[in-house]
Short mmCIF file of C-alpha atoms and ligand atoms in Angstrom, two decimals:
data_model
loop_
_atom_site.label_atom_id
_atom_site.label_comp_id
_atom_site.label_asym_id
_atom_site.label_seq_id
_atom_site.Cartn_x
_atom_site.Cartn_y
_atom_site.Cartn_z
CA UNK A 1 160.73 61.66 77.46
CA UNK A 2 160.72 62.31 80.76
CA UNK A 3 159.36 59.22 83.06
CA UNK A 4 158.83 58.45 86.89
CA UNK A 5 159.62 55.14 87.63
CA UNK A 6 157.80 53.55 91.01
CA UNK A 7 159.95 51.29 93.17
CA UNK A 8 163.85 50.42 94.20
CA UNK A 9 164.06 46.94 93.36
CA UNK A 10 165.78 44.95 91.19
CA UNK A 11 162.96 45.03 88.97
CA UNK A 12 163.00 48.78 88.65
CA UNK A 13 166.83 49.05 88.38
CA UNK A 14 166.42 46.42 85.46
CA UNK A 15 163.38 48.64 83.78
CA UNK A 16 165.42 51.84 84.49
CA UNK A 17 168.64 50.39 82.38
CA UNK A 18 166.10 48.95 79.72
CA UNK A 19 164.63 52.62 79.74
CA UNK A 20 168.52 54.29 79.30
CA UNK A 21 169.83 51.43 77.01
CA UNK A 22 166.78 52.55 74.42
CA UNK A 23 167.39 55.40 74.40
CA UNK A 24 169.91 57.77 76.95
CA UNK A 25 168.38 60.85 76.09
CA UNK A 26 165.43 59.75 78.78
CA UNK A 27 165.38 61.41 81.89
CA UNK A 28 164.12 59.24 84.66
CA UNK A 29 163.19 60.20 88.17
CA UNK A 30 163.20 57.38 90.46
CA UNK A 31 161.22 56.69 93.97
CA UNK A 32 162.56 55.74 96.22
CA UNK A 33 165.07 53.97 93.50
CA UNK A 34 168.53 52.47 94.96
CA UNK A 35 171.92 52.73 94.82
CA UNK A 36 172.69 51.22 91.67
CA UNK A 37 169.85 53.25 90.01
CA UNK A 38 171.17 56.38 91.11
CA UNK A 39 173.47 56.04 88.08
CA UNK A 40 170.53 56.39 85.72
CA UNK A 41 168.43 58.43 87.70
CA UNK A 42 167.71 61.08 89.96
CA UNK A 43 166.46 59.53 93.35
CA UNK A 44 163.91 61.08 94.82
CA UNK A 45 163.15 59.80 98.63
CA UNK A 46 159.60 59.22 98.62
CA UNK A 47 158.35 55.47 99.29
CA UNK A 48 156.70 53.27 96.74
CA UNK A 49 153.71 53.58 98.58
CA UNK A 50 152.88 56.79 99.35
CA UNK A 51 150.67 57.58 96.98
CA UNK A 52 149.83 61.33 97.85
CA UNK A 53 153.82 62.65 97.24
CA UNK A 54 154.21 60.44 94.52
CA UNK A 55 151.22 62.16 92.33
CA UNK A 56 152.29 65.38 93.60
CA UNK A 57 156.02 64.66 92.49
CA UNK A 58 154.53 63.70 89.02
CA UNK A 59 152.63 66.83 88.41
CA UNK A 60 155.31 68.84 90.01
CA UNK A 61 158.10 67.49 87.57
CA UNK A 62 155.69 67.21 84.59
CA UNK A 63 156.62 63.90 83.53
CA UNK A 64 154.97 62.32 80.95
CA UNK A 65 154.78 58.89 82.07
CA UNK A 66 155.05 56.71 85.47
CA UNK A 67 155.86 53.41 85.72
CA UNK A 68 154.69 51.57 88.69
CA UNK A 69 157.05 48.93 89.68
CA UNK A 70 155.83 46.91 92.47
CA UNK A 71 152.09 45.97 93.67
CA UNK A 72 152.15 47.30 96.70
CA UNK A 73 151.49 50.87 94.92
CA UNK A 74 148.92 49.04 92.78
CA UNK A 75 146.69 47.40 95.15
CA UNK A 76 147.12 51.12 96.94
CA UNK A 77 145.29 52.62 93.59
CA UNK A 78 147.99 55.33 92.91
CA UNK A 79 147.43 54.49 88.60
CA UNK A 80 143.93 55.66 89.69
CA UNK A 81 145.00 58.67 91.49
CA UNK A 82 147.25 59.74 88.77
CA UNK A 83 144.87 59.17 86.48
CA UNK A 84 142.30 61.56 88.04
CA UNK A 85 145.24 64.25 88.03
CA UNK A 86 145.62 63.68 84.11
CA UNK A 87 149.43 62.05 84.39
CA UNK A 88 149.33 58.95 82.13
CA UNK A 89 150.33 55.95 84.37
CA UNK A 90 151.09 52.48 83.06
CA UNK A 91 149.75 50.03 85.53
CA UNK A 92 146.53 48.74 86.53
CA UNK A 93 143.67 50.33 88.29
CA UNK A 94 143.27 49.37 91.96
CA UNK A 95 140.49 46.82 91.06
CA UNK A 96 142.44 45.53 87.94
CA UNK A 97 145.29 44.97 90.65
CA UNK A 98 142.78 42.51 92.31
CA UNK A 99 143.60 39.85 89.84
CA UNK A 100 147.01 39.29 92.05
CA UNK A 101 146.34 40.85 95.55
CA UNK A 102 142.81 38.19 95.59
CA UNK A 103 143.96 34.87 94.72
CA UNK A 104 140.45 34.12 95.19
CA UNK A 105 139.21 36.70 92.33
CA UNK A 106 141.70 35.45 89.98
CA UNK A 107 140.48 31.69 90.34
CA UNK A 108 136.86 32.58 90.14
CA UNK A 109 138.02 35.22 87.25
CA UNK A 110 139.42 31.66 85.59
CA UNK A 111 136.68 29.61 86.17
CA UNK A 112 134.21 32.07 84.93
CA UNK A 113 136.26 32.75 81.73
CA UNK A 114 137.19 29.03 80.75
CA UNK A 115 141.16 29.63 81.58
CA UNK A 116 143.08 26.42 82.04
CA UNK A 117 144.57 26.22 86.06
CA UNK A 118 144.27 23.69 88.78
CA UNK A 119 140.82 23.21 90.77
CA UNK A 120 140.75 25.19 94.01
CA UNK A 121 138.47 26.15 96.80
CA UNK A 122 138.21 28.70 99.23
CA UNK A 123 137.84 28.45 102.85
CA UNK A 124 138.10 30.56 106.57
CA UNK A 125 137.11 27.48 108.26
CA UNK A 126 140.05 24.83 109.64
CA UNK A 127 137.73 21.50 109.51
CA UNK A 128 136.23 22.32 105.93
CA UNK A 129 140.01 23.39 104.14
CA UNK A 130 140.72 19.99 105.95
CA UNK A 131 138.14 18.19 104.63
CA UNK A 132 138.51 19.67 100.72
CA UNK A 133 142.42 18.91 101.09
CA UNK A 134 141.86 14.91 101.77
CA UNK A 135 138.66 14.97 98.63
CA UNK A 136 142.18 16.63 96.58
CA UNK A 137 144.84 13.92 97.98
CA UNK A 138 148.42 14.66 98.56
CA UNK A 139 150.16 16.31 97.06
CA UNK A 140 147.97 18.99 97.17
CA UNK A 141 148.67 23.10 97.62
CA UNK A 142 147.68 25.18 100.86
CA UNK A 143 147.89 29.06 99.82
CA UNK A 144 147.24 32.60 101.58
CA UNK A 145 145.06 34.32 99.44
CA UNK A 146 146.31 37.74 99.68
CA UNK A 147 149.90 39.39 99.21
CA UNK A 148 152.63 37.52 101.32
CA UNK A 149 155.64 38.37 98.77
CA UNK A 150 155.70 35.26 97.20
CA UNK A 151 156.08 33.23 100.20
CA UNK A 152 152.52 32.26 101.22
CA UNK A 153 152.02 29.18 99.03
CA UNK A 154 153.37 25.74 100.64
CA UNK A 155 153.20 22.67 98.79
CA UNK A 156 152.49 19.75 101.10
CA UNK A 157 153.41 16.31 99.63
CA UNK A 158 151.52 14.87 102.85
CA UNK A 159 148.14 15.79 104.34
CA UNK A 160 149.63 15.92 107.55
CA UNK A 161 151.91 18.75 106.46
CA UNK A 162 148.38 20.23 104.51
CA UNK A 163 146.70 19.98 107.97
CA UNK A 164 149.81 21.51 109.58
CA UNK A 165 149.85 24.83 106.64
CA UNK A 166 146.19 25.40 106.82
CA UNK A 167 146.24 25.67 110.53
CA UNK A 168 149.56 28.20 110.79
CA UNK A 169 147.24 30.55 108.50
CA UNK A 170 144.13 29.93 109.64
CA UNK A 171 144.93 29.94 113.42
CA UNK A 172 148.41 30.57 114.03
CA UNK A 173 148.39 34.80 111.91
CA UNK A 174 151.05 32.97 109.71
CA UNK A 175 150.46 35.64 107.10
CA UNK A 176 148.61 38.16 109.11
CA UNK A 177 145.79 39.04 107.39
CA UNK A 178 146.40 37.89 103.72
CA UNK A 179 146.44 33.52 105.22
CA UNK A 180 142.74 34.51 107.41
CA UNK A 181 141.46 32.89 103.78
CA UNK A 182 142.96 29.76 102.21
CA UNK A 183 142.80 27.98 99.25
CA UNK A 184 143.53 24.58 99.02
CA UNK A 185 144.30 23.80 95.40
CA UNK A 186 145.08 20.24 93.45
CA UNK A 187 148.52 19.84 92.80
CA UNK A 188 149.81 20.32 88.51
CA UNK A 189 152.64 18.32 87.37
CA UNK A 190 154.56 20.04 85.14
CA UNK A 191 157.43 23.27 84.13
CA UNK A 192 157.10 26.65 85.42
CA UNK A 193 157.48 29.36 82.78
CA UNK A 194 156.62 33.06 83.35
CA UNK A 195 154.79 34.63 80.17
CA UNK A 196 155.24 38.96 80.75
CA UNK A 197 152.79 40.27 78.72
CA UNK A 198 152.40 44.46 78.26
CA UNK A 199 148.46 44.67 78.17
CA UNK A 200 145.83 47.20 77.06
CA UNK A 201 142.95 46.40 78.14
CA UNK A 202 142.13 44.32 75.19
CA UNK A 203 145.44 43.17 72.84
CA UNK A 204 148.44 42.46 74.57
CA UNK A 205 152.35 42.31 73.04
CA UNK A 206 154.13 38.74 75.07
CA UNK A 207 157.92 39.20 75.93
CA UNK A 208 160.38 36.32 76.07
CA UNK A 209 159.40 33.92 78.33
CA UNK A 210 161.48 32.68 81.43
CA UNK A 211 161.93 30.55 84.15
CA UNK A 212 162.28 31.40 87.75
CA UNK A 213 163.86 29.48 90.57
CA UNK A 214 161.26 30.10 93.83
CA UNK A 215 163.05 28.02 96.01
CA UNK A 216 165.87 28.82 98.20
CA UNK A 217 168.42 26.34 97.20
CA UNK A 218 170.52 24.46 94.45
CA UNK A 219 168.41 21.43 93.21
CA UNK A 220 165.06 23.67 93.86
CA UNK A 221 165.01 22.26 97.42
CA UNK A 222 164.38 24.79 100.48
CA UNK A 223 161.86 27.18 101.43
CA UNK A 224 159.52 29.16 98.44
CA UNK A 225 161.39 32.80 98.43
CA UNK A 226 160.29 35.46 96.24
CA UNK A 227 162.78 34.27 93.34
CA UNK A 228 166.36 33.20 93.68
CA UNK A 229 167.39 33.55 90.07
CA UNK A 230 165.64 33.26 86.43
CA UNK A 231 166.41 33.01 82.70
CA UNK A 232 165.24 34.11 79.17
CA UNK A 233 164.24 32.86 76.62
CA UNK A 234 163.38 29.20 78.01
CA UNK A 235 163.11 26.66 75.26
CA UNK A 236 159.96 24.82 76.42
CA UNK A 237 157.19 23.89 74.05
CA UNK A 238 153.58 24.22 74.89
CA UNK A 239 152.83 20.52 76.73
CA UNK A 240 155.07 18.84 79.35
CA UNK A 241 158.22 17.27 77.79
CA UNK A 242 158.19 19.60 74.68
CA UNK A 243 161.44 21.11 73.84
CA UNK A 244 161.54 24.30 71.27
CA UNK A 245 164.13 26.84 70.38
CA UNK A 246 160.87 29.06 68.73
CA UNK A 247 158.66 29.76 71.45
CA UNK A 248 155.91 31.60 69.49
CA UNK A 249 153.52 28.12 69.52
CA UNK A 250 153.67 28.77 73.13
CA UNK A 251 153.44 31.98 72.84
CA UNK A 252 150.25 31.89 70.84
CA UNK A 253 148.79 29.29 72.71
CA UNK A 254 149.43 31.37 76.36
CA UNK A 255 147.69 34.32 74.48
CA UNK A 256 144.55 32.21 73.22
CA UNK A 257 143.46 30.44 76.14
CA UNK A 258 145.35 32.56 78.96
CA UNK A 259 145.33 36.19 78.37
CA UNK A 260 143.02 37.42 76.08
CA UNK A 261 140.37 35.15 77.85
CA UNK A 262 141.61 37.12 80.79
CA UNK A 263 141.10 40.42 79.43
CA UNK A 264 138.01 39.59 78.17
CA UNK A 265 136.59 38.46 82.04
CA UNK A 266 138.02 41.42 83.24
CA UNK A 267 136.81 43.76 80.87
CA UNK A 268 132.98 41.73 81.49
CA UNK A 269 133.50 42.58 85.45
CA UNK A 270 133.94 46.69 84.35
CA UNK A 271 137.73 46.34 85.31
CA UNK A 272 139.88 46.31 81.94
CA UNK A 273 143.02 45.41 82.66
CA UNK A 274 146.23 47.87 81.33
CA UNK A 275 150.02 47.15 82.18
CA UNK A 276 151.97 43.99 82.46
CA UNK A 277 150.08 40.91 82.72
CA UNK A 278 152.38 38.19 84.28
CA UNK A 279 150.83 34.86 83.99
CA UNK A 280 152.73 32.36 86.16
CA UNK A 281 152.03 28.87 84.08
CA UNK A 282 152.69 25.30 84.59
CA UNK A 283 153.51 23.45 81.15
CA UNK A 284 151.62 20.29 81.94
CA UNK A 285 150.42 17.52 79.73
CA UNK A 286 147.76 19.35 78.97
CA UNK A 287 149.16 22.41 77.72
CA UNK A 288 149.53 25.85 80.15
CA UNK A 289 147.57 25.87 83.24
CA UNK A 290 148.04 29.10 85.11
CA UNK A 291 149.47 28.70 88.52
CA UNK A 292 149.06 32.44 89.63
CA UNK A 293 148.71 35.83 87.66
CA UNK A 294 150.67 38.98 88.97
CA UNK A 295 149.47 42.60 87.93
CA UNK A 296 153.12 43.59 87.42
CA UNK A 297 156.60 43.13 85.89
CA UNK A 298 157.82 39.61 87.97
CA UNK A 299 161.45 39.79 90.25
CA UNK A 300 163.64 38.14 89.07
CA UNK A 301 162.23 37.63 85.51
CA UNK A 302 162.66 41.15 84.57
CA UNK A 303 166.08 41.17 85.21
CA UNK A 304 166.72 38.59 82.37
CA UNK A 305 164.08 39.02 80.25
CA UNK A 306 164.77 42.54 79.47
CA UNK A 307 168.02 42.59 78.14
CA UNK A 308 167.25 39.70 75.70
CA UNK A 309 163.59 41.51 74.75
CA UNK A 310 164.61 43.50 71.09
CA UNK A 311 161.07 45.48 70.79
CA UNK A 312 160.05 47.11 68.29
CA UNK A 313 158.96 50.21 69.27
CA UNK A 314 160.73 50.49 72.67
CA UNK A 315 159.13 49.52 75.41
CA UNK A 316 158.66 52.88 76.71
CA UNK A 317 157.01 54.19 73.62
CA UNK A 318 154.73 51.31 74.23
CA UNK A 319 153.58 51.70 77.97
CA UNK A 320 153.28 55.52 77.00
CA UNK A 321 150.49 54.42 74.40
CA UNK A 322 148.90 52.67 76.66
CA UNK A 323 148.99 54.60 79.47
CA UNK A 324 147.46 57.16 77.42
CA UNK A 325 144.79 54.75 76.12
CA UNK A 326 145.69 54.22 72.39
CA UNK A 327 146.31 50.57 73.01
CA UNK A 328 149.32 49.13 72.09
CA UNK A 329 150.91 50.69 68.58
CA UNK A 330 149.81 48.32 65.63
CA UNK A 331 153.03 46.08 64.39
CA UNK A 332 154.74 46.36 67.48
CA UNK A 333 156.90 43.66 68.22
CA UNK A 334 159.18 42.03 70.74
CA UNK A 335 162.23 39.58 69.54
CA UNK A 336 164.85 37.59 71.84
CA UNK A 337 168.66 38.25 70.72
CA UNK A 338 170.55 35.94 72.89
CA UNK A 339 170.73 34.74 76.44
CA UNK A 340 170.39 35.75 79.97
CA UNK A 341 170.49 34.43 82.98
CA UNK A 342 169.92 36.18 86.35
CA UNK A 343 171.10 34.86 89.60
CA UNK A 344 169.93 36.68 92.86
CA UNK A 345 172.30 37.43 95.91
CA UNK A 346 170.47 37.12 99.32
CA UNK A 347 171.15 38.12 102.38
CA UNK A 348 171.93 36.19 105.38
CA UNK A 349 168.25 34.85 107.44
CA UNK A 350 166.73 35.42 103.64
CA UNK A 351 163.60 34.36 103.17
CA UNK A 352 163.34 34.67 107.26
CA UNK A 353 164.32 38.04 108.64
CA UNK A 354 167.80 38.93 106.80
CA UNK A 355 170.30 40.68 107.94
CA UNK A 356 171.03 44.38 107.13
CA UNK A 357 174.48 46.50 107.30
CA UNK A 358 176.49 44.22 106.03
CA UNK A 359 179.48 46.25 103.32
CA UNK A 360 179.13 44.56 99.76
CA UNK A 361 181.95 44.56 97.31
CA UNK A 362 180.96 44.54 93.77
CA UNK A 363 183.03 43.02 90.95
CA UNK A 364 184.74 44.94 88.28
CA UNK A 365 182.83 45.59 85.58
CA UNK A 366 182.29 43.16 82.62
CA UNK A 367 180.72 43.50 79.31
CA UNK A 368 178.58 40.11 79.66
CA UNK A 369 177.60 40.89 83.07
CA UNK A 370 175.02 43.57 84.40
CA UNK A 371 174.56 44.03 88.46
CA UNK A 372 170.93 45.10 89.44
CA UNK A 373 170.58 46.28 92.89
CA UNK A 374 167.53 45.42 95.00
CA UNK A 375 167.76 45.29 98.92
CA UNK A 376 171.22 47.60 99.04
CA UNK A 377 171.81 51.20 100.85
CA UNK A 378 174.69 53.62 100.36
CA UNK A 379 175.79 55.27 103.93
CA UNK A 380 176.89 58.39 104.75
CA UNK A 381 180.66 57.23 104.62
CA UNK A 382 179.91 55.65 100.66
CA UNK A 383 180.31 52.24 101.29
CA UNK A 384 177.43 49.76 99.44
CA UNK A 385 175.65 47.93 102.14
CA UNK A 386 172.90 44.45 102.62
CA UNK A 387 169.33 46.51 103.19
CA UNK A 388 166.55 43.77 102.37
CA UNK A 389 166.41 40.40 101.60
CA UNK A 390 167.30 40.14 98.25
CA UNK A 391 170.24 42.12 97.82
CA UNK A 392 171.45 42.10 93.89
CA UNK A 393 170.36 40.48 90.96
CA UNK A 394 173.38 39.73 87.96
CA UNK A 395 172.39 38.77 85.01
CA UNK A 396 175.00 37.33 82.83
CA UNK A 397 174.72 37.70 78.86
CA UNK A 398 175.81 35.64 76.20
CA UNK A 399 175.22 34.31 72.81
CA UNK A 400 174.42 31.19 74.27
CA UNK A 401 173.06 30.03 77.31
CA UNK A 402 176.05 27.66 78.63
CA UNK A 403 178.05 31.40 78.48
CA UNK A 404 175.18 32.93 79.75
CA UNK A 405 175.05 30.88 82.81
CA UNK A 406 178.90 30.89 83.12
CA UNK A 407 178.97 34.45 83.31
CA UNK A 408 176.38 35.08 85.66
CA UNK A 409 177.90 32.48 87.86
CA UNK A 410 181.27 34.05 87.85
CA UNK A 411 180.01 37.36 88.10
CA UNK A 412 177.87 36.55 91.30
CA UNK A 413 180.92 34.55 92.99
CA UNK A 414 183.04 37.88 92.71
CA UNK A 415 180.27 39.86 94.65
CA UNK A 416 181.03 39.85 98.36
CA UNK A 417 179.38 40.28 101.52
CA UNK A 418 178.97 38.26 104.84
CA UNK A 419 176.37 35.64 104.90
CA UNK A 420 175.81 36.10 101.28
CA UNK A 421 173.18 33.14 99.63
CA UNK A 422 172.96 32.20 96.22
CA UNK A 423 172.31 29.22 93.63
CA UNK A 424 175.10 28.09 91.42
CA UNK A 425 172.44 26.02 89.49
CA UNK A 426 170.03 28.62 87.69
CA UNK A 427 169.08 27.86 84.49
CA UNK A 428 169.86 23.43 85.49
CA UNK A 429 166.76 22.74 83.53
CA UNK A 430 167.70 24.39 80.18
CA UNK A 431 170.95 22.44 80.49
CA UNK A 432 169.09 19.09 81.19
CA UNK A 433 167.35 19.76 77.84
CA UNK A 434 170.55 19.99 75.99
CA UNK A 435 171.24 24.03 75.60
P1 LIG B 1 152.45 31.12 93.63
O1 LIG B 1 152.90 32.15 94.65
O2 LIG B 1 150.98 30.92 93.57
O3 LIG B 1 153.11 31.34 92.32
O4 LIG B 1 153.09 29.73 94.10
C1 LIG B 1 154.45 29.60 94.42
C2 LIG B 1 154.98 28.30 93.85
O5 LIG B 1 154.33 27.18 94.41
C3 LIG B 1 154.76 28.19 92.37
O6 LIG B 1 155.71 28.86 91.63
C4 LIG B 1 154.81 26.68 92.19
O7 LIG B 1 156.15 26.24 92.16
C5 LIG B 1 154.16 26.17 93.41
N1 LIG B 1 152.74 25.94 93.16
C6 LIG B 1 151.71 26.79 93.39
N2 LIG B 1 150.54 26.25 93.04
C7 LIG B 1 150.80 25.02 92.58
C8 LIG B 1 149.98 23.94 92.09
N3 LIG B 1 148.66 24.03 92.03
N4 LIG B 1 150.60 22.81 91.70
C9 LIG B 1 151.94 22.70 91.79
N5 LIG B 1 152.76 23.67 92.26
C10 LIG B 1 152.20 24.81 92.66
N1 LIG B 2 159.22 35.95 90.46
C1 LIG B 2 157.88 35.86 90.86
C2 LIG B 2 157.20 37.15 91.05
O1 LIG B 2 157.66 38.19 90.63
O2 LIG B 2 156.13 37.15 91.63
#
């Protein structure tokens, strides 16, 4: 098979090793890829987001398949554009790529469909958000509703600090453009899991689930980032306080009341929904409640869930089917075999401006360690340097989770470079519940 994979994150480096580990007889053309996926692929410089070269790239090398990586792409319609040029694309459609570049959409997509998530309202104007956050209480959640990487959702546990968010967006261009709308949302109790789901339009196949760590540091205290670190499988059952080493009565319940309900709405609305569903979910006492839903693979997730996901057929042969529109292939399956855990290396000023150029020194290699590259550039004199905000992504391996966690640990306090941020603590609520 010969695939084009979208993107040069760590999200696309992890897809790209999932891709070779499958099988190595893939050829995969990457772009703009990165440094560390240049050793599975051929790079081409093009960005993620120009959508023009990349459908031209696809027909000129023939490949059978691309795989979008980011949403940027997404929300730009290139599935749609390679679509019209006959390349089979796994991803969503522009306007199926609404249901995480509209926050909006996706709660009134809820609402209308009966899907379990908090109550939330949308506003432009200062005095009214005001108003709705004091009917909600403290704590309640003050959100930009379109893209701001994972950073434009603050959580006020005062509604001084509410008054204080809605105006930054509102008034002070906090977001630009995606906080000129704001919802104010009630505030869930409960565990954050991340449910991937591969999606065609109607059935979907669930991969392990994880946990990721948005805030900045140990202790989940600091800023919201974009994801310091995650692990697979989590052992959560399906209401708050639950604990289960099987997660498929979560896994069933996510499905029944989360995403085929979804697919369903979206389907209604004319916009069927193909690719990977991410449904961000709080486990509350209630059962799942979906905090936000993402139109593509989530970073840091896929750096741990996929080299614990054993599926049955591989998960290219999958998105090919349903990029091609047979729907996922009947009997497939995905199982967990062992334990990951991913911890993310920032760079210095991350999740403010960070700081580029800085050289990086990798460790040696280890069998229960893989290093995903995300915000890294090679110069013209070889050395590895800092080029974005998260910088690597290692995911330690190991037949349990304490050795998963030890490894990833050890493995990310042997990579080096000034200013470098991480959390020595992913994975602290797996070991609270006795793992
Ligand atoms: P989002 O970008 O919508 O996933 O939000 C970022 C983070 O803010 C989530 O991962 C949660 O930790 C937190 N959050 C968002 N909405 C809520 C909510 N309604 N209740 C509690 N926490 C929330
Ligand atoms: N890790 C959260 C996301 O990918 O949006």
């Amino acid at each position: 098979m010969k695939l084009l994979l979208v993107g040069g994150g760590g999200r696309e480096h992890a897809l790209a090793w999932k891709f070779k580990h499958d099988d190595p007889a893939v050829t995969l053309i990457a772009a703009p890829g990165n440094p560390g996926m240049a050793e599975l692929a051929e790079c081409v410089p093009v960005t993620a987001t120009d959508v023009g070269r990349l459908v031209e790239l696809a027909l000129e090398r023939r490949v059978d398949l691309v795989v979008v990586g980011p949403e940027a792409p997404l929300a730009a319609g290139l599935v749609d554009r390679l679509r019209e040029a006959g390349v089979p694309a796994f991803g969503p459609t522009q306007a199926a790529a609404e249901i995480e570049t509209s926050k909006a959409f996706a709660k009134q997509l809820m609402l209308d469909a009966g899907v379990p998530t908090a109550q939330a309202r949308v506003f432009t104007s200062v005095l009214e958000a005001k108003e709705c956050a004091r009917e909600f209480g403290a704590p309640v959640v003050i959100k930009a509703s379109g893209l701001a990487a994972g950073k434009g959702v603050i959580v006020c546990e005062t509604l001084a600090q509410a008054d204080e968010a809605i105006e930054s967006m509102l008034v002070g261009n906090a977001f630009g453009e995606s906080g000129h709308e704001v919802l104010v949302e009630e505030f869930m109790e409960g565990e954050e899991v991340s449910v991937l789901a591969l999606a065609d339009g109607t059935r979907v196949l669930s991969l392990v689930p994880a946990q990721d760590h948005k805030r900045l540091l140990a202790g989940d205290r600091g800023p919201n980032t974009g994801g310091m670190g995650a692990y697979a499988p989590v052992s959560l059952g399906a209401r708050l306080g639950q604990v289960s080493r099987d997660n498929t009565a979560l896994l069933r319940e996510v499905e029944t009341r989360v995403l085929l309900p979804t697919l369903r709405a979206m389907r209604d609305r004319g916009r069927p929904f193909t690719g990977l569903l991410y449904a961000g979910l709080m486990i509350t006492a209630d059962g799942p409640k979906v905090v936000e839903f993402n139109c593509r693979f989530g970073d840091p997730e896929t750096q741990a869930v996929l080299p614990v996901a054993q599926m049955d057929p591989p998960l290219a042969t999958v998105m090919l089917a349903i990029a091609r529109g047979e729907g996922i292939p009947a009997g497939a399956r995905c199982h967990t075999q062992g334990y990951a855990v991913t911890t993310v290396l920032a760079a210095a000023g991350y999740p403010g401006t960070p700081h580029a150029g800085d050289p990086i020194e990798l460790p040696a290699p280890r069998a229960d360690a893989l290093v995903f590259h995300a915000g890294t550039r090679r110069d013209d004199d070889g050395v590895l340097r800092t080029a974005g905000g998260r910088v690597l992504a290692v995911t330690g391996l190991g037949a349990t989770f304490a050795g998963a966690q030890r490894a990833s640990a050890d493995a990310a306090s042997h990579v080096r470079f000034a200013g470098k941020q991480f959390r020595d603590d992913i994975g602290w609520r797996e070991r609270a519940r006795g793992a």
